[in-house]
Short mmCIF file of C-alpha atoms in Angstrom, two decimals:
data_model
loop_
_atom_site.label_atom_id
_atom_site.label_comp_id
_atom_site.label_asym_id
_atom_site.label_seq_id
_atom_site.Cartn_x
_atom_site.Cartn_y
_atom_site.Cartn_z
CA MET A 1 0.00 0.00 0.00
CA VAL A 2 1.33 3.37 -0.98
CA ASN A 3 1.85 5.75 1.87
CA GLN A 4 -0.08 8.75 0.60
CA PHE A 5 1.76 11.22 2.78
CA VAL A 6 5.25 10.48 1.54
CA ILE A 7 6.05 12.67 -1.45
CA SER A 8 8.69 10.29 -2.82
CA GLN A 9 6.01 7.61 -3.11
CA VAL A 10 3.48 9.65 -5.06
CA ILE A 11 5.85 11.19 -7.60
CA ARG A 12 6.12 8.96 -10.66
CA SER A 13 8.63 8.64 -13.47
CA ASP A 14 5.97 9.65 -16.00
CA THR A 15 5.07 12.77 -14.01
CA VAL A 16 8.60 14.19 -13.92
CA ASP A 17 10.06 16.40 -16.63
CA LEU A 18 13.53 17.78 -15.95
CA ASN A 19 13.88 19.57 -19.23
CA LEU A 20 10.76 21.58 -19.87
CA THR A 21 11.45 24.06 -22.66
CA GLY A 22 9.55 26.42 -24.91
CA ILE A 23 7.05 27.34 -22.20
CA LYS A 24 5.92 30.93 -22.65
CA SER A 25 3.22 31.42 -20.03
CA LYS A 26 1.81 30.16 -16.77
CA GLU A 27 -1.24 28.84 -18.66
CA GLN A 28 0.98 26.81 -20.97
CA LEU A 29 3.00 25.55 -18.01
CA LEU A 30 -0.08 24.36 -16.12
CA ASP A 31 -1.49 22.81 -19.26
CA THR A 32 1.71 20.90 -19.97
CA MET A 33 1.89 19.55 -16.45
CA ILE A 34 -1.77 18.55 -16.50
CA SER A 35 -1.01 16.60 -19.67
CA MET A 36 1.49 14.53 -17.68
CA PHE A 37 -1.28 13.58 -15.23
CA LEU A 38 -3.62 12.76 -18.09
CA LYS A 39 -1.08 10.53 -19.86
CA ALA A 40 -0.19 8.81 -16.60
CA GLY A 41 -3.86 8.05 -15.94
CA VAL A 42 -3.86 10.08 -12.73
CA ILE A 43 -6.78 12.23 -13.87
CA GLU A 44 -9.68 11.50 -16.20
CA SER A 45 -10.66 14.96 -17.29
CA ARG A 46 -8.23 17.71 -18.23
CA GLU A 47 -10.99 20.35 -18.01
CA LYS A 48 -12.19 19.34 -14.57
CA PHE A 49 -8.71 19.26 -13.13
CA LEU A 50 -7.78 22.57 -14.73
CA GLU A 51 -10.88 24.04 -13.13
CA ALA A 52 -9.77 22.77 -9.70
CA ILE A 53 -6.28 24.22 -10.23
CA TYR A 54 -7.66 27.63 -11.13
CA GLU A 55 -10.13 27.58 -8.26
CA ARG A 56 -7.16 27.20 -5.95
CA GLU A 57 -5.13 29.83 -7.79
CA ALA A 58 -7.98 32.28 -7.24
CA LEU A 59 -7.69 31.87 -3.45
CA GLY A 60 -4.11 33.07 -3.23
CA PRO A 61 -0.65 32.66 -4.72
CA THR A 62 0.91 29.21 -5.05
CA TYR A 63 4.10 30.99 -6.05
CA MET A 64 6.54 30.50 -3.20
CA ASP A 65 9.45 32.82 -4.14
CA ASN A 66 12.88 31.29 -4.75
CA CYS A 67 11.73 30.29 -8.28
CA ILE A 68 9.28 27.72 -6.92
CA ALA A 69 5.55 27.23 -7.50
CA ILE A 70 3.23 24.58 -6.10
CA PRO A 71 -0.08 24.68 -7.97
CA HIS A 72 -2.52 22.14 -6.54
CA GLY A 73 -6.00 20.91 -7.22
CA LYS A 74 -8.47 18.67 -5.44
CA SER A 75 -11.08 17.06 -7.65
CA MET A 76 -13.18 13.95 -8.17
CA THR A 77 -11.42 13.55 -11.52
CA VAL A 78 -8.22 12.63 -9.68
CA LYS A 79 -8.02 8.85 -9.40
CA THR A 80 -4.96 8.58 -7.21
CA PRO A 81 -2.87 11.11 -5.29
CA CYS A 82 0.08 12.19 -7.38
CA VAL A 83 2.76 14.84 -7.60
CA ALA A 84 4.23 16.07 -10.88
CA PHE A 85 7.55 17.84 -10.97
CA ALA A 86 8.89 19.98 -13.78
CA ARG A 87 12.15 21.86 -14.07
CA CYS A 88 12.22 24.69 -16.54
CA ASN A 89 15.75 26.08 -16.57
CA GLU A 90 14.90 29.07 -18.73
CA GLY A 91 12.16 30.10 -16.30
CA VAL A 92 8.52 31.01 -16.80
CA PHE A 93 6.72 34.04 -15.44
CA TYR A 94 4.15 32.83 -12.93
CA ASN A 95 1.67 35.61 -12.36
CA THR A 96 -0.44 35.81 -9.20
CA GLN A 97 -2.65 38.31 -7.40
CA LEU A 98 0.44 39.59 -5.58
CA GLY A 99 2.55 39.96 -8.70
CA GLY A 100 4.25 36.60 -8.95
CA GLY A 101 7.70 35.94 -10.38
CA ILE A 102 9.87 33.66 -12.45
CA VAL A 103 9.58 29.96 -11.63
CA LYS A 104 11.98 27.16 -12.54
CA LEU A 105 10.92 24.39 -10.19
CA ILE A 106 7.25 23.47 -10.26
CA PHE A 107 5.47 20.87 -8.18
CA MET A 108 1.87 20.20 -9.13
CA LEU A 109 -0.31 18.21 -6.74
CA ALA A 110 -3.30 16.14 -7.80
CA ILE A 111 -5.51 15.35 -4.82
CA PRO A 112 -8.49 12.98 -5.07
CA GLY A 113 -11.83 14.59 -4.26
CA GLU A 114 -12.57 12.11 -1.50
CA MET A 115 -9.35 12.79 0.38
CA SER A 116 -10.05 14.56 3.67
CA GLY A 117 -8.92 18.11 4.21
CA GLU A 118 -6.58 16.90 6.89
CA GLU A 119 -4.81 14.41 4.63
CA TYR A 120 -4.62 17.03 1.91
CA ILE A 121 -2.93 19.48 4.25
CA ARG A 122 -0.48 16.78 5.35
CA VAL A 123 0.69 16.19 1.78
CA LEU A 124 0.91 19.90 1.07
CA SER A 125 2.68 20.68 4.34
CA ARG A 126 5.30 17.97 3.77
CA LEU A 127 6.14 19.42 0.40
CA ALA A 128 6.13 22.99 1.71
CA ARG A 129 8.50 22.06 4.53
CA LEU A 130 10.90 20.39 2.12
CA LEU A 131 11.18 23.54 0.04
CA ILE A 132 13.06 25.59 2.62
CA TYR A 133 16.09 23.27 2.60
CA GLU A 134 18.83 24.70 0.37
CA ASP A 135 20.40 21.27 -0.10
CA PHE A 136 17.11 19.90 -1.39
CA ILE A 137 16.65 22.76 -3.85
CA ALA A 138 20.26 22.42 -5.04
CA ALA A 139 19.74 18.69 -5.59
CA LEU A 140 16.63 19.41 -7.68
CA TYR A 141 18.63 21.74 -9.92
CA LYS A 142 21.39 19.13 -10.26
CA ALA A 143 19.13 16.13 -10.88
CA GLU A 144 19.63 14.46 -14.24
CA THR A 145 17.20 11.60 -13.89
CA TYR A 146 13.96 10.68 -12.19
CA ASP A 147 15.98 8.57 -9.76
CA ASP A 148 18.02 11.65 -8.79
CA VAL A 149 14.77 13.48 -8.00
CA ILE A 150 13.48 10.61 -5.88
CA ALA A 151 16.83 10.40 -4.06
CA ALA A 152 16.69 14.16 -3.35
CA ILE A 153 13.14 13.93 -2.00
CA LYS A 154 13.92 10.88 0.14
CA GLU A 155 16.96 12.62 1.56
CA GLY A 156 14.91 15.76 2.17
CA GLU A 157 12.08 13.85 3.83
CA LYS A 158 14.56 12.51 6.39
CA ASN A 159 14.87 16.07 7.74
CA LEU A 160 11.16 16.32 8.38
CA SER A 161 9.67 15.58 11.73
CA MET B 1 16.75 29.99 25.32
CA LYS B 2 13.14 28.84 25.16
CA ILE B 3 11.37 30.24 22.14
CA VAL B 4 7.74 29.87 21.11
CA ALA B 5 6.40 31.03 17.77
CA VAL B 6 3.19 31.24 15.79
CA THR B 7 3.09 31.15 12.00
CA SER B 8 0.13 32.09 9.87
CA CYS B 9 -0.29 33.46 6.39
CA ALA B 10 -3.19 35.12 4.62
CA THR B 11 -2.32 33.62 1.25
CA GLY B 12 -2.27 29.94 2.09
CA ILE B 13 -1.34 27.23 4.48
CA ALA B 14 1.87 26.22 2.69
CA HIS B 15 3.62 29.44 3.69
CA SER B 16 2.75 28.86 7.34
CA TYR B 17 4.38 25.43 7.22
CA MET B 18 7.42 26.77 5.43
CA ALA B 19 7.88 29.50 8.04
CA ALA B 20 7.47 26.93 10.83
CA GLU B 21 10.01 24.58 9.29
CA ALA B 22 12.41 27.47 8.69
CA LEU B 23 12.27 28.53 12.35
CA THR B 24 12.74 24.95 13.54
CA LYS B 25 15.68 24.48 11.20
CA ALA B 26 17.23 27.80 12.28
CA VAL B 27 17.61 26.71 15.90
CA LYS B 28 18.91 23.23 15.10
CA GLY B 29 22.41 22.81 16.48
CA THR B 30 22.10 25.93 18.65
CA GLU B 31 21.35 26.19 22.37
CA ASP B 32 17.87 27.51 21.65
CA GLU B 33 14.80 25.35 21.62
CA ILE B 34 11.64 26.24 19.82
CA LYS B 35 8.03 25.15 19.54
CA VAL B 36 6.09 26.51 16.61
CA GLU B 37 2.31 26.66 16.41
CA ILE B 38 0.82 26.73 12.92
CA GLN B 39 -2.47 28.51 12.43
CA GLY B 40 -4.13 27.59 9.17
CA ALA B 41 -7.37 26.85 7.41
CA MET B 42 -7.64 23.48 9.16
CA GLY B 43 -7.31 24.97 12.62
CA ILE B 44 -4.38 25.16 15.00
CA GLU B 45 -1.59 22.63 14.75
CA ASN B 46 1.03 22.05 17.44
CA ARG B 47 -0.88 24.33 19.78
CA LEU B 48 1.06 26.27 22.41
CA SER B 49 -0.32 25.98 25.92
CA LYS B 50 -0.62 28.96 28.24
CA GLN B 51 2.13 27.44 30.35
CA GLU B 52 4.52 26.99 27.41
CA ILE B 53 3.98 30.61 26.46
CA ALA B 54 4.46 31.78 30.05
CA ASP B 55 7.72 29.80 30.29
CA ALA B 56 9.12 31.14 27.02
CA ASP B 57 12.00 33.62 26.99
CA LEU B 58 11.09 34.84 23.54
CA VAL B 59 7.81 34.95 21.62
CA ILE B 60 7.84 35.34 17.83
CA TRP B 61 4.86 35.77 15.55
CA ALA B 62 5.56 35.25 11.86
CA VAL B 63 2.13 36.28 10.65
CA ASP B 64 0.32 38.64 8.33
CA VAL B 65 -3.16 37.94 9.70
CA GLY B 66 -4.62 38.09 13.18
CA VAL B 67 -3.43 35.46 15.65
CA ARG B 68 -6.15 33.23 17.11
CA ASP B 69 -6.58 32.90 20.87
CA LYS B 70 -4.43 35.93 21.46
CA ASP B 71 -5.26 36.08 25.16
CA ARG B 72 -2.76 33.26 25.75
CA PHE B 73 0.00 35.77 25.02
CA GLU B 74 -1.17 38.47 27.42
CA GLY B 75 1.71 40.07 29.27
CA LYS B 76 4.35 38.65 26.92
CA ASN B 77 6.60 40.78 24.79
CA VAL B 78 5.70 39.52 21.31
CA ILE B 79 8.09 40.23 18.44
CA GLN B 80 6.28 40.22 15.13
CA PHE B 81 7.50 39.53 11.60
CA GLY B 82 5.90 38.71 8.27
CA PRO B 83 5.77 35.06 7.22
CA TYR B 84 7.68 35.66 3.98
CA GLU B 85 10.80 37.21 5.50
CA THR B 86 10.89 34.36 8.01
CA ILE B 87 10.67 31.63 5.37
CA TRP B 88 13.82 32.64 3.54
CA ASP B 89 15.90 33.91 6.44
CA ALA B 90 14.68 32.52 9.75
CA LYS B 91 18.13 32.80 11.35
CA LYS B 92 17.94 36.55 10.84
CA THR B 93 14.40 36.57 12.24
CA ILE B 94 15.59 34.94 15.44
CA ILE B 95 18.62 37.23 15.80
CA GLU B 96 16.47 40.32 15.24
CA ALA B 97 13.78 39.07 17.60
CA LYS B 98 16.37 38.62 20.35
CA GLU B 99 17.72 42.12 19.74
CA LYS B 100 14.26 43.66 19.79
CA ALA B 101 13.41 41.81 22.98
CA GLY B 102 16.67 43.01 24.53
CA LEU B 103 17.95 39.46 25.06
#
C-alpha cells in the first residue's frame, strides 16, 4: 500500500520532466503539467482538473518565491494522489494576485476529491517544509534523472519531523 | 533559550508550514529550543499551551493575519514579523527578535 503522505512515493517517473522548454506562459506551463497527469492516468478529465487548479489559484498565490511554485487541485477527476515535478531552466513568469515571479521548479499536486482536508494538508505541508532546505533545492537543480529526483526527495524527507 | 512562535499566512497554508520549518531548522544545532504553532485553514496545529507561552524567553509571531486565541500571550513581549521574510531567512528573524526583545 502506498503511503499517501510520503512525497517520494506519489511522484512517478511519468510525471517528472527535468527539461521543460519552450514554455511561454503560466497557462501553458499548467497545461503541460496537467497533460502529464492525463497521460499517466492520474486524472480522467483535463478540463475538470484545470478548473480545480484555477479555483485554488484564485484563493491566493501558489508561487513560493525562490523560483518555486506549487499549484494544486483537489477534484473527483483525480483517481490517485500524485505529484508532478517539472524543471524549466529558462524560467517562466508565474503571475499571481500579488505579482508573482519567475519559476523554474514546479510541483503540481493532484488530490483525489474524497481525500479529507486533513490528509490534503499533510501532503501539502510535507512538500512545503521540504522547500526551505537549500540542499534539497540544489539537488533538484542538479538532478539528471527521475531517480536523482526521488533520491533528493527521500533525503529531504529525512529532515522532516 | 526557550522560544515559542506562531506562524500564519493570509495567502495559504503552505507558507505557514514553510515558516514553521524554517524557524525549527534555524535553531537546530544551537542552544535555543523552539516550539512553533501553525495557524491555518484546518485549525491550529502544534498548539502552544498557556504554560509553554508563560515559560518562554522569547515569543515570535511570523504572521500577516490576526493570531487566534491571542489572550494566551497576554503580558508577553511579542516580536512580530511577516511570514515571507521568516521563510527565507529565519536565522535573521531569530537574531532580530532577540535584539528587539533586549535578550
